Coordinates of C-alpha atoms (C1' of nucleotides) in Angstrom, one line a residue:
Chain J
X1 CA -55.2 -129.5 -299.7
X2 CA -58.2 -127.4 -299.2
X3 CA -60.2 -130.4 -298.1
X4 CA -57.5 -131.7 -295.7
X5 CA -59.6 -131.1 -292.6
X6 CA -62.6 -132.4 -294.5
X7 CA -66.1 -132.3 -292.9
X8 CA -65.3 -128.8 -292.2
X9 CA -66.1 -126.4 -295.0
X10 CA -64.3 -123.1 -295.4
X11 CA -67.6 -121.3 -294.9
X12 CA -68.2 -123.2 -291.8
X13 CA -64.9 -122.2 -290.2
X14 CA -65.3 -118.5 -291.2
X15 CA -68.9 -118.6 -289.9
X16 CA -67.9 -119.8 -286.5
X17 CA -64.9 -117.4 -286.4
X18 CA -67.2 -114.5 -287.2
X19 CA -69.7 -115.4 -284.6
X20 CA -67.0 -115.6 -282.0
X21 CA -65.7 -112.1 -283.0
X22 CA -69.3 -110.7 -282.8
X23 CA -69.7 -112.1 -279.3
X24 CA -66.4 -110.9 -277.9
X25 CA -67.0 -107.5 -279.4
X26 CA -70.6 -107.4 -277.9
X27 CA -69.1 -108.2 -274.5
X28 CA -66.5 -105.4 -275.0
X29 CA -69.3 -103.0 -275.7
X30 CA -71.2 -104.3 -272.7
X31 CA -68.2 -103.7 -270.4
X32 CA -67.9 -100.2 -271.6
X33 CA -71.3 -98.7 -271.7
X34 CA -73.7 -101.3 -270.3
X35 CA -76.4 -103.3 -272.0
X36 CA -77.8 -100.4 -273.9
X37 CA -74.4 -99.9 -275.7
X38 CA -74.6 -103.1 -277.5
X39 CA -75.5 -101.9 -280.9
X40 CA -76.2 -103.8 -284.1
X41 CA -74.4 -101.3 -286.3
X42 CA -71.6 -100.9 -283.9
X43 CA -70.9 -104.6 -284.2
X44 CA -71.1 -104.5 -287.9
X45 CA -68.6 -101.6 -287.8
X46 CA -66.4 -103.5 -285.5
X47 CA -66.1 -106.5 -287.8
X48 CA -66.0 -104.4 -290.9
X49 CA -69.2 -105.5 -292.5
X50 CA -72.5 -104.1 -293.5
X51 CA -75.3 -104.1 -290.9
X52 CA -77.5 -106.0 -293.3
X53 CA -74.9 -108.7 -293.6
X54 CA -75.1 -109.6 -289.9
X55 CA -78.6 -110.9 -290.4
X56 CA -77.1 -114.0 -292.1
X57 CA -75.8 -115.0 -288.6
X58 CA -78.5 -113.8 -286.2
X59 CA -82.2 -113.2 -286.9
X60 CA -82.3 -110.0 -284.7
X61 CA -80.6 -108.5 -281.8
X62 CA -82.4 -110.6 -279.2
X63 CA -81.1 -113.8 -280.7
X64 CA -77.6 -112.3 -280.4
X65 CA -78.2 -111.4 -276.8
X66 CA -79.4 -115.0 -276.1
X67 CA -76.2 -116.4 -277.5
X68 CA -74.3 -113.8 -275.4
X69 CA -76.1 -114.8 -272.2
X70 CA -75.2 -118.5 -272.8
X71 CA -71.6 -117.6 -273.3
X72 CA -71.6 -115.4 -270.2
X73 CA -73.1 -118.3 -268.1
X74 CA -70.3 -120.5 -269.3
X75 CA -67.8 -117.8 -268.4
X76 CA -69.1 -117.6 -264.9
X77 CA -69.2 -121.4 -264.6
X78 CA -65.7 -121.6 -265.7
X79 CA -64.6 -119.0 -263.0
X80 CA -66.3 -121.0 -260.3
X81 CA -65.0 -124.3 -261.5
X82 CA -61.3 -123.1 -261.8
X83 CA -61.6 -121.8 -258.2
X84 CA -63.0 -125.1 -257.0
X85 CA -60.2 -127.0 -258.6
X86 CA -57.5 -124.7 -257.2
X87 CA -58.9 -125.4 -253.7
X88 CA -59.6 -129.1 -254.2
X89 CA -57.2 -130.1 -251.4
X90 CA -58.3 -127.4 -249.0
X91 CA -60.2 -128.3 -245.8
X92 CA -64.0 -128.8 -246.3
X93 CA -64.9 -125.6 -244.5
X94 CA -62.8 -123.6 -246.9
X95 CA -64.1 -125.4 -249.9
X96 CA -67.6 -124.5 -248.8
X97 CA -66.7 -120.8 -249.3
X98 CA -64.8 -121.1 -252.5
X99 CA -68.0 -121.1 -254.7
X100 CA -69.6 -118.1 -253.2
X101 CA -66.4 -116.2 -253.2
X102 CA -65.6 -116.9 -256.9
X103 CA -69.1 -116.1 -257.7
X104 CA -68.8 -112.8 -256.0
X105 CA -65.4 -112.0 -257.5
X106 CA -66.6 -112.7 -261.0
X107 CA -69.7 -110.6 -260.5
X108 CA -67.7 -107.6 -259.1
X109 CA -65.3 -107.7 -262.1
X110 CA -68.1 -108.2 -264.6
X111 CA -71.0 -106.2 -263.3
X112 CA -72.8 -105.6 -266.5
X113 CA -72.4 -109.2 -267.5
X114 CA -73.8 -110.3 -264.1
X115 CA -76.9 -108.1 -264.6
X116 CA -77.3 -109.4 -268.1
X117 CA -77.7 -113.0 -267.2
X118 CA -79.5 -112.5 -263.8
X119 CA -82.0 -109.7 -264.5
X120 CA -84.4 -109.3 -267.4
X121 CA -83.3 -106.3 -269.4
X122 CA -85.4 -107.0 -272.5
X123 CA -89.1 -106.5 -272.6
X124 CA -90.8 -110.0 -272.7
X125 CA -87.5 -111.9 -272.5
X126 CA -88.1 -114.9 -270.1
X127 CA -86.0 -118.1 -270.3
X128 CA -88.4 -120.7 -271.3
X129 CA -88.7 -123.6 -268.8
X130 CA -86.8 -126.2 -270.7
X131 CA -84.5 -123.8 -272.4
X132 CA -80.7 -123.8 -272.5
X133 CA -80.2 -121.3 -269.7
X134 CA -81.4 -123.6 -267.0
X135 CA -78.7 -126.2 -268.0
X136 CA -76.3 -123.3 -268.0
X137 CA -77.4 -122.6 -264.4
X138 CA -76.6 -126.2 -263.2
X139 CA -73.2 -125.8 -264.9
X140 CA -72.6 -123.0 -262.5
X141 CA -73.9 -124.6 -259.4
X142 CA -72.8 -128.2 -259.8
X143 CA -69.4 -127.6 -258.1
X144 CA -71.0 -125.8 -255.2
X145 CA -73.8 -128.3 -254.8
X146 CA -71.3 -131.1 -254.8
X147 CA -69.3 -129.6 -251.8
X148 CA -72.5 -128.9 -249.8
X149 CA -73.6 -132.4 -250.5
X150 CA -70.4 -133.7 -249.2
X151 CA -70.5 -131.6 -246.2
X152 CA -73.9 -132.7 -245.3
X153 CA -73.3 -136.4 -246.0
X154 CA -75.6 -136.8 -248.9
X155 CA -75.7 -140.0 -251.0
X156 CA -72.6 -140.8 -253.0
X157 CA -72.2 -137.9 -255.4
X158 CA -70.9 -140.5 -258.0
X159 CA -73.9 -141.1 -260.2
X160 CA -77.0 -139.2 -259.3
X161 CA -76.2 -135.7 -258.1
X162 CA -79.3 -134.4 -259.6
X163 CA -81.4 -136.7 -257.3
X164 CA -79.6 -135.4 -254.2
X165 CA -80.0 -131.8 -255.4
X166 CA -83.8 -132.4 -256.0
X167 CA -84.2 -133.8 -252.5
X168 CA -82.4 -131.0 -250.8
X169 CA -83.2 -128.2 -253.2
X170 CA -84.7 -126.2 -250.2
X171 CA -81.4 -126.0 -248.5
X172 CA -79.5 -125.2 -251.7
X173 CA -81.8 -122.5 -252.8
X174 CA -81.6 -120.9 -249.4
X175 CA -77.9 -120.8 -249.5
X176 CA -77.9 -119.5 -253.1
X177 CA -80.4 -116.8 -252.3
X178 CA -78.3 -115.8 -249.5
X179 CA -75.0 -115.0 -251.2
X180 CA -76.7 -114.1 -254.5
X181 CA -78.7 -111.4 -252.7
X182 CA -75.6 -110.0 -251.1
X183 CA -73.7 -110.0 -254.4
X184 CA -76.5 -108.4 -256.4
X185 CA -76.9 -105.6 -253.9
X186 CA -73.0 -105.2 -254.0
X187 CA -72.8 -105.3 -257.8
X188 CA -75.4 -102.5 -258.1
X189 CA -73.8 -100.3 -255.5
X190 CA -76.4 -100.6 -252.8
X191 CA -73.8 -101.6 -250.2
X192 CA -71.3 -99.0 -251.0
X193 CA -71.8 -97.3 -247.6
X194 CA -70.2 -100.3 -245.7
X195 CA -67.1 -102.5 -245.8
X196 CA -68.8 -105.0 -248.1
X197 CA -65.8 -107.4 -248.2
X198 CA -65.8 -107.9 -244.5
X199 CA -69.6 -108.0 -244.3
X200 CA -69.7 -110.7 -247.0
X201 CA -67.2 -112.9 -245.1
X202 CA -69.2 -112.5 -241.8
X203 CA -72.4 -113.3 -243.6
X204 CA -71.0 -116.4 -245.3
X205 CA -69.5 -117.8 -242.1
X206 CA -72.8 -117.2 -240.2
X207 CA -74.8 -118.8 -243.1
X208 CA -72.5 -121.9 -242.9
X209 CA -72.6 -122.0 -239.0
X210 CA -76.4 -121.6 -239.0
X211 CA -76.6 -124.6 -241.4
X212 CA -74.3 -126.6 -239.1
X213 CA -71.6 -126.8 -241.8
X214 CA -67.9 -126.8 -241.0
X215 CA -66.2 -123.4 -240.5
X216 CA -63.5 -122.2 -242.7
X217 CA -60.0 -121.4 -241.9
X218 CA -59.7 -117.9 -240.3
X219 CA -57.3 -116.8 -243.1
X220 CA -59.4 -118.1 -245.9
X221 CA -60.4 -114.7 -247.4
X222 CA -56.8 -113.6 -247.8
X223 CA -55.8 -117.0 -249.2
X224 CA -58.6 -116.6 -251.8
X225 CA -57.5 -113.2 -252.8
X226 CA -53.9 -114.3 -253.0
X227 CA -54.8 -117.2 -255.3
X228 CA -56.8 -114.6 -257.5
X229 CA -53.6 -112.6 -258.0
X230 CA -51.6 -115.6 -258.9
X231 CA -54.2 -116.7 -261.4
X232 CA -53.7 -114.0 -264.1
X233 CA -54.1 -116.5 -266.7
X234 CA -57.5 -116.7 -268.5
X235 CA -59.7 -113.7 -268.8
Chain A
X1 CA -110.2 -64.8 -257.3
X2 CA -107.5 -66.4 -259.4
X3 CA -105.0 -65.6 -256.6
X4 CA -107.2 -67.2 -253.9
X5 CA -104.6 -70.0 -253.2
X6 CA -101.8 -67.5 -253.5
X7 CA -98.1 -68.4 -253.3
X8 CA -99.0 -70.9 -255.9
X9 CA -98.9 -69.5 -259.5
X10 CA -101.0 -71.2 -262.2
X11 CA -97.9 -72.3 -264.0
X12 CA -96.5 -73.9 -260.9
X13 CA -99.6 -76.0 -260.6
X14 CA -99.7 -77.0 -264.2
X15 CA -96.0 -77.8 -264.1
X16 CA -96.4 -80.2 -261.1
X17 CA -99.5 -81.7 -262.8
X18 CA -97.6 -82.4 -266.0
X19 CA -94.7 -83.8 -264.3
X20 CA -96.9 -86.2 -262.5
X21 CA -98.7 -87.2 -265.7
X22 CA -95.4 -87.8 -267.3
X23 CA -94.2 -90.1 -264.4
X24 CA -97.4 -92.2 -264.3
X25 CA -97.2 -92.6 -268.1
X26 CA -93.7 -93.6 -267.9
X27 CA -94.5 -96.2 -265.3
X28 CA -97.2 -97.4 -267.5
X29 CA -94.9 -97.9 -270.4
X30 CA -92.5 -99.6 -268.0
X31 CA -95.1 -102.1 -266.9
X32 CA -96.0 -102.9 -270.5
X33 CA -92.7 -103.2 -272.3
X34 CA -89.8 -103.0 -269.8
X35 CA -87.2 -100.3 -269.3
X36 CA -86.4 -100.1 -272.9
X37 CA -90.0 -99.1 -273.8
X38 CA -89.9 -95.9 -271.9
X39 CA -89.4 -93.4 -274.8
X40 CA -89.2 -89.7 -274.9
X41 CA -91.4 -89.2 -277.9
X42 CA -93.9 -91.7 -276.5
X43 CA -94.2 -89.7 -273.4
X44 CA -94.7 -86.5 -275.4
X45 CA -97.4 -88.3 -277.4
X46 CA -99.1 -89.4 -274.3
X47 CA -99.4 -86.0 -272.8
X48 CA -100.1 -84.4 -276.2
X49 CA -97.0 -82.3 -276.6
X50 CA -94.1 -81.8 -278.8
X51 CA -91.0 -83.9 -277.8
X52 CA -89.0 -80.6 -277.7
X53 CA -91.3 -79.2 -275.1
X54 CA -90.5 -81.9 -272.5
X55 CA -87.1 -80.5 -272.3
X56 CA -88.6 -77.7 -270.3
X57 CA -89.3 -80.2 -267.4
X58 CA -86.4 -82.6 -267.8
X59 CA -82.9 -82.0 -269.1
X60 CA -82.7 -85.4 -270.6
X61 CA -84.1 -88.9 -270.2
X62 CA -81.7 -89.9 -267.5
X63 CA -83.1 -87.1 -265.3
X64 CA -86.5 -88.4 -265.9
X65 CA -85.4 -91.9 -265.0
X66 CA -83.9 -90.5 -261.7
X67 CA -87.2 -88.9 -260.8
X68 CA -89.0 -92.2 -261.7
X69 CA -86.6 -94.2 -259.5
X70 CA -87.3 -91.9 -256.5
X71 CA -91.1 -92.2 -256.9
X72 CA -90.8 -96.0 -257.3
X73 CA -88.8 -96.2 -254.1
X74 CA -91.5 -94.3 -252.3
X75 CA -94.2 -96.6 -253.8
X76 CA -92.3 -99.7 -252.4
X77 CA -91.8 -98.0 -249.1
X78 CA -95.6 -97.2 -249.0
X79 CA -96.5 -100.9 -249.7
X80 CA -94.2 -102.1 -246.8
X81 CA -95.5 -99.5 -244.5
X82 CA -99.1 -100.2 -245.2
X83 CA -98.6 -103.8 -244.5
X84 CA -96.7 -103.1 -241.3
X85 CA -99.6 -100.9 -240.1
X86 CA -102.2 -103.5 -241.0
X87 CA -100.4 -106.1 -238.8
X88 CA -99.4 -103.7 -236.1
X89 CA -101.2 -105.7 -233.4
X90 CA -100.0 -109.2 -234.7
X91 CA -97.7 -111.2 -232.6
X92 CA -94.1 -110.3 -232.9
X93 CA -93.1 -113.4 -234.9
X94 CA -95.6 -112.5 -237.5
X95 CA -94.6 -108.8 -237.7
X96 CA -91.1 -109.9 -238.4
X97 CA -92.3 -111.5 -241.6
X98 CA -94.7 -108.7 -242.8
X99 CA -91.8 -106.7 -244.2
X100 CA -90.2 -109.4 -246.4
X101 CA -93.6 -110.6 -247.5
X102 CA -94.8 -107.1 -248.5
X103 CA -91.4 -106.6 -250.2
X104 CA -91.9 -109.8 -252.1
X105 CA -95.5 -109.2 -253.1
X106 CA -94.7 -105.7 -254.4
X107 CA -91.8 -107.0 -256.3
X108 CA -93.7 -109.7 -258.0
X109 CA -96.5 -107.4 -259.0
X110 CA -94.1 -104.8 -260.2
X111 CA -91.2 -106.7 -261.7
X112 CA -89.8 -104.0 -264.1
X113 CA -90.1 -101.4 -261.4
X114 CA -88.2 -103.6 -259.0
X115 CA -85.4 -104.1 -261.5
X116 CA -85.5 -100.5 -262.3
X117 CA -84.6 -99.4 -258.7
X118 CA -82.3 -102.3 -257.8
X119 CA -80.2 -102.9 -260.8
X120 CA -78.3 -100.4 -262.9
X121 CA -80.0 -100.4 -266.3
X122 CA -78.2 -97.4 -267.6
X123 CA -74.5 -97.1 -268.6
X124 CA -72.7 -95.2 -265.9
X125 CA -75.7 -94.6 -263.7
X126 CA -74.5 -95.1 -260.1
X127 CA -76.4 -93.5 -257.1
X128 CA -74.0 -90.9 -255.6
X129 CA -73.1 -91.6 -252.0
X130 CA -75.0 -88.8 -250.4
X131 CA -77.8 -88.8 -253.1
X132 CA -81.5 -89.0 -252.5
X133 CA -81.7 -92.7 -253.3
X134 CA -80.1 -93.8 -250.1
X135 CA -82.6 -91.8 -248.0
X136 CA -85.3 -93.5 -250.1
X137 CA -83.8 -96.8 -249.1
X138 CA -84.0 -96.1 -245.4
X139 CA -87.6 -95.1 -246.0
X140 CA -88.2 -98.7 -247.2
X141 CA -86.3 -100.4 -244.5
X142 CA -87.2 -98.3 -241.4
X143 CA -90.3 -100.3 -240.6
X144 CA -88.5 -103.7 -241.0
X145 CA -85.5 -102.5 -238.8
X146 CA -87.7 -101.2 -236.1
X147 CA -89.4 -104.7 -235.7
X148 CA -86.0 -106.5 -235.8
X149 CA -84.7 -104.1 -233.3
X150 CA -87.8 -104.7 -231.0
X151 CA -87.3 -108.5 -231.3
X152 CA -83.7 -108.2 -230.5
X153 CA -84.1 -105.8 -227.6
X154 CA -82.2 -102.9 -229.0
X155 CA -82.2 -99.6 -227.2
X156 CA -85.5 -97.7 -227.1
X157 CA -86.5 -97.1 -230.7
X158 CA -87.9 -93.8 -229.6
X159 CA -85.2 -91.3 -230.6
X160 CA -82.2 -92.8 -232.3
X161 CA -83.1 -95.6 -234.5
X162 CA -80.3 -94.7 -236.8
X163 CA -77.7 -95.3 -234.0
X164 CA -79.1 -98.8 -233.4
X165 CA -79.1 -99.6 -237.1
X166 CA -75.5 -98.6 -237.4
X167 CA -74.5 -100.8 -234.4
X168 CA -76.3 -103.9 -235.9
X169 CA -75.9 -103.2 -239.5
X170 CA -74.3 -106.5 -240.0
X171 CA -77.4 -108.4 -238.8
X172 CA -79.7 -106.2 -240.7
X173 CA -77.8 -106.4 -244.0
X174 CA -77.6 -110.2 -243.6
X175 CA -81.3 -110.5 -243.3
X176 CA -81.9 -108.0 -246.1
X177 CA -79.6 -109.9 -248.5
X178 CA -81.3 -113.1 -247.7
X179 CA -84.8 -112.2 -248.7
X180 CA -83.6 -109.7 -251.4
X181 CA -81.7 -112.5 -253.1
X182 CA -84.7 -114.8 -253.0
X183 CA -87.0 -112.1 -254.3
X184 CA -84.5 -111.0 -257.1
X185 CA -84.2 -114.6 -258.3
X186 CA -88.0 -115.0 -258.3
X187 CA -88.7 -111.7 -260.0
X188 CA -86.4 -112.7 -262.8
X189 CA -87.8 -116.2 -263.4
X190 CA -84.9 -118.1 -262.0
X191 CA -87.0 -120.0 -259.5
X192 CA -89.9 -120.9 -261.7
X193 CA -89.0 -124.6 -261.5
X194 CA -90.1 -124.8 -257.9
X195 CA -92.9 -123.8 -255.6
X196 CA -91.3 -120.6 -254.8
X197 CA -94.1 -119.4 -252.4
X198 CA -93.6 -122.3 -250.1
X199 CA -89.8 -122.1 -250.6
X200 CA -89.9 -118.4 -249.6
X201 CA -91.9 -119.2 -246.5
X202 CA -89.5 -122.0 -245.4
X203 CA -86.4 -119.8 -246.0
X204 CA -87.9 -116.9 -244.0
X205 CA -88.8 -119.1 -241.1
X206 CA -85.4 -120.6 -241.1
X207 CA -83.7 -117.3 -241.3
X208 CA -85.6 -116.1 -238.3
X209 CA -85.0 -119.3 -236.4
X210 CA -81.4 -119.1 -237.1
X211 CA -81.2 -115.5 -235.9
X212 CA -82.9 -116.6 -232.6
X213 CA -85.9 -114.5 -233.5
X214 CA -89.5 -115.6 -232.5
X215 CA -91.4 -117.8 -234.9
X216 CA -94.5 -116.7 -236.9
X217 CA -98.0 -118.1 -236.6
X218 CA -98.3 -121.3 -238.7
X219 CA -101.0 -119.6 -240.7
X220 CA -99.2 -116.4 -241.3
X221 CA -98.7 -116.8 -245.0
X222 CA -102.4 -117.3 -245.6
X223 CA -103.3 -114.5 -243.4
X224 CA -101.0 -112.2 -245.3
X225 CA -102.5 -113.2 -248.6
X226 CA -106.0 -112.8 -247.3
X227 CA -105.2 -109.2 -246.1
X228 CA -103.7 -108.6 -249.6
X229 CA -107.1 -109.4 -251.2
X230 CA -109.0 -107.2 -248.8
X231 CA -106.7 -104.3 -249.6
X232 CA -107.8 -103.5 -253.1
X233 CA -107.5 -99.8 -252.4
X234 CA -104.4 -98.0 -253.5
X235 CA -102.5 -99.1 -256.5
Chain W
dA1 C1' -102.8 -51.4 -267.8
dT2 C1' -98.4 -51.5 -270.1
dT3 C1' -94.0 -52.9 -270.2
dG4 C1' -90.0 -56.2 -270.0
dA5 C1' -88.3 -60.6 -268.7
dT6 C1' -89.1 -65.5 -268.2
dT7 C1' -91.2 -69.6 -269.1
dT8 C1' -93.5 -72.5 -272.2
dC9 C1' -94.3 -74.5 -276.6
dC10 C1' -93.5 -75.9 -281.3
dG11 C1' -91.8 -77.1 -286.2
dA12 C1' -87.8 -78.3 -288.4
dA13 C1' -83.7 -80.4 -288.6
dC14 C1' -79.6 -83.8 -287.5
dA15 C1' -77.4 -87.9 -286.4
dT16 C1' -78.2 -92.8 -285.1
dT17 C1' -80.7 -96.8 -284.4
dG18 C1' -83.0 -101.7 -286.0
dT19 C1' -84.7 -103.8 -289.9
dT20 C1' -86.2 -105.0 -294.8
dC21 C1' -85.6 -105.5 -299.8
dG22 C1' -83.5 -106.6 -304.2
dA23 C1' -79.4 -107.3 -306.8
dC24 C1' -74.8 -109.0 -306.9
dT25 C1' -71.0 -112.1 -305.9
dT26 C1' -69.0 -116.2 -304.1
dA27 C1' -68.8 -120.9 -302.4
dT28 C1' -70.6 -125.5 -302.3
dA29 C1' -72.7 -129.9 -304.1
dG30 C1' -73.9 -132.9 -307.8
Chain F
dC1 C1' -69.4 -127.2 -315.4
dT2 C1' -73.6 -125.9 -313.5
dA3 C1' -77.5 -125.0 -310.4
dT4 C1' -78.5 -124.0 -305.8
dA5 C1' -77.5 -122.1 -301.7
dA6 C1' -74.9 -118.8 -298.6
dG7 C1' -72.9 -114.5 -298.1
dT8 C1' -72.6 -109.5 -299.0
dC9 C1' -73.9 -104.9 -299.9
dG10 C1' -76.3 -100.1 -300.8
dA11 C1' -80.3 -97.9 -300.3
dA12 C1' -84.3 -97.1 -298.0
dC13 C1' -87.9 -96.7 -293.9
dA14 C1' -89.7 -95.8 -289.7
dA15 C1' -88.4 -94.4 -285.2
dT16 C1' -85.4 -92.5 -281.6
dG17 C1' -83.0 -88.5 -278.5
dT18 C1' -81.6 -84.0 -278.9
dT19 C1' -80.7 -79.1 -280.6
dC20 C1' -82.0 -74.7 -282.3
dG21 C1' -84.6 -70.4 -283.3
dG22 C1' -88.6 -68.2 -283.1
dA23 C1' -93.6 -67.6 -281.7
dA24 C1' -96.9 -67.4 -277.9
dA25 C1' -98.3 -67.3 -273.2
dT26 C1' -97.5 -66.0 -268.4
dC27 C1' -95.4 -63.6 -264.8
dA28 C1' -93.5 -59.5 -261.9
dA29 C1' -93.0 -55.2 -261.9
dT30 C1' -94.3 -50.1 -262.6

DNA sequence: ATTGATTTCCGAACATTGTTCGACTTATAG
DNA sequence: CTATAAGTCGAACAATGTTCGGAAATCAAT
């Protein structure tokens, strides 16, 4: 019965399994010692193989990093999406803040990962225009854009969200830059000298107020943190 | 007359000279190949010394990086300050934008340097609370804070600017996060898909308008770029 | 000017890294 | 069953950061 689940050869399964193992190990090393600690030989050691054998699966270390970046984008997108779903029935003002708050929380609990996907750590590594990283970006921001569009009364989000985004990209990029800037500074310890949690909340509320968007419930921040604790499910 | 300029021993001078050379060479390597290209042996090669000899001047590569970060902060601060002085007589609305614009321009012409000082590239490297990097930060932001304070009618900026900053830190951090977020995304090629120059201008004007600050001259962006060209002086 | 104590400099070595090459074994397809 | 492809490995190469011991230069005294 080796060909029971045919169409899937044994090597194909083992290959996918090994690539998965390599990626989780790489992210483990990343969490421990930063980007510089992801080492080819260390990965080989972790999966019990010769360094030379890994070249069957990745052409070089940059290619592995690329795969890692894609998976990390997906991880962030999943975190944002889960939060959005958990607050799907909350008032509109609250739902506007869910995205930035999930974004920030994931960034603070995955600082090296956040820097990995958002700042160029390699020499000439620049995501090519039509590359897969841009689609990964849209995956992250689709939920947030949808809520903003709803709040601003944009065309029915049903079919062509992309068109609405293109039309109002100025507004969306402005909002994104706002909370991304705050989060980046926080992740890299440039706001350690103040109560950044409270400052973030005030900044977010101000951004929404300035953009004539509905205000969130006064207790939203606590509600979000409470939901975080109760969601000790997926890593 | 070897001791003419006494108080300064020959070794002292040569030491300072060599440290300077090492730093400029390190920034050269940084500009070429990114952070990972700064290599101990390469530095030794560039100054014509044995790798072992460099340990007389820096305990390890992290210590050199620290010195490099400090000098890079000073470089950014100098760029901002020069721009501020050049526009000292411009209308208040224009002067509000000079800081962010100089910040952005320097960042775009020194992308690896920008990432070096603002994102943790080393494993456990975190600027200690009372460390010298925070004072370097204030050096960068003092000119901008002064203008914002003037526009908002804060207490006489004569003696205690620090007190005014502490009082209104929320506002200042909000503004900083806004343009820093935009610049960070731009530096790392996350806004390549749009006309980021125009988007930056619109975002900045919107930020100022939202904060009830005076608007800049319509032609400010061009005026700034024009000044840049005429300032082909210091690197 | 001579001495004695630092500072500077270097060659050699060690452990580690990414990557390549050729030979060997194993799985897949016809 | 067999030929082709995929996987695995050991050995080797060049390059890296860092340490150590000793030689040379410079400094601060007498």
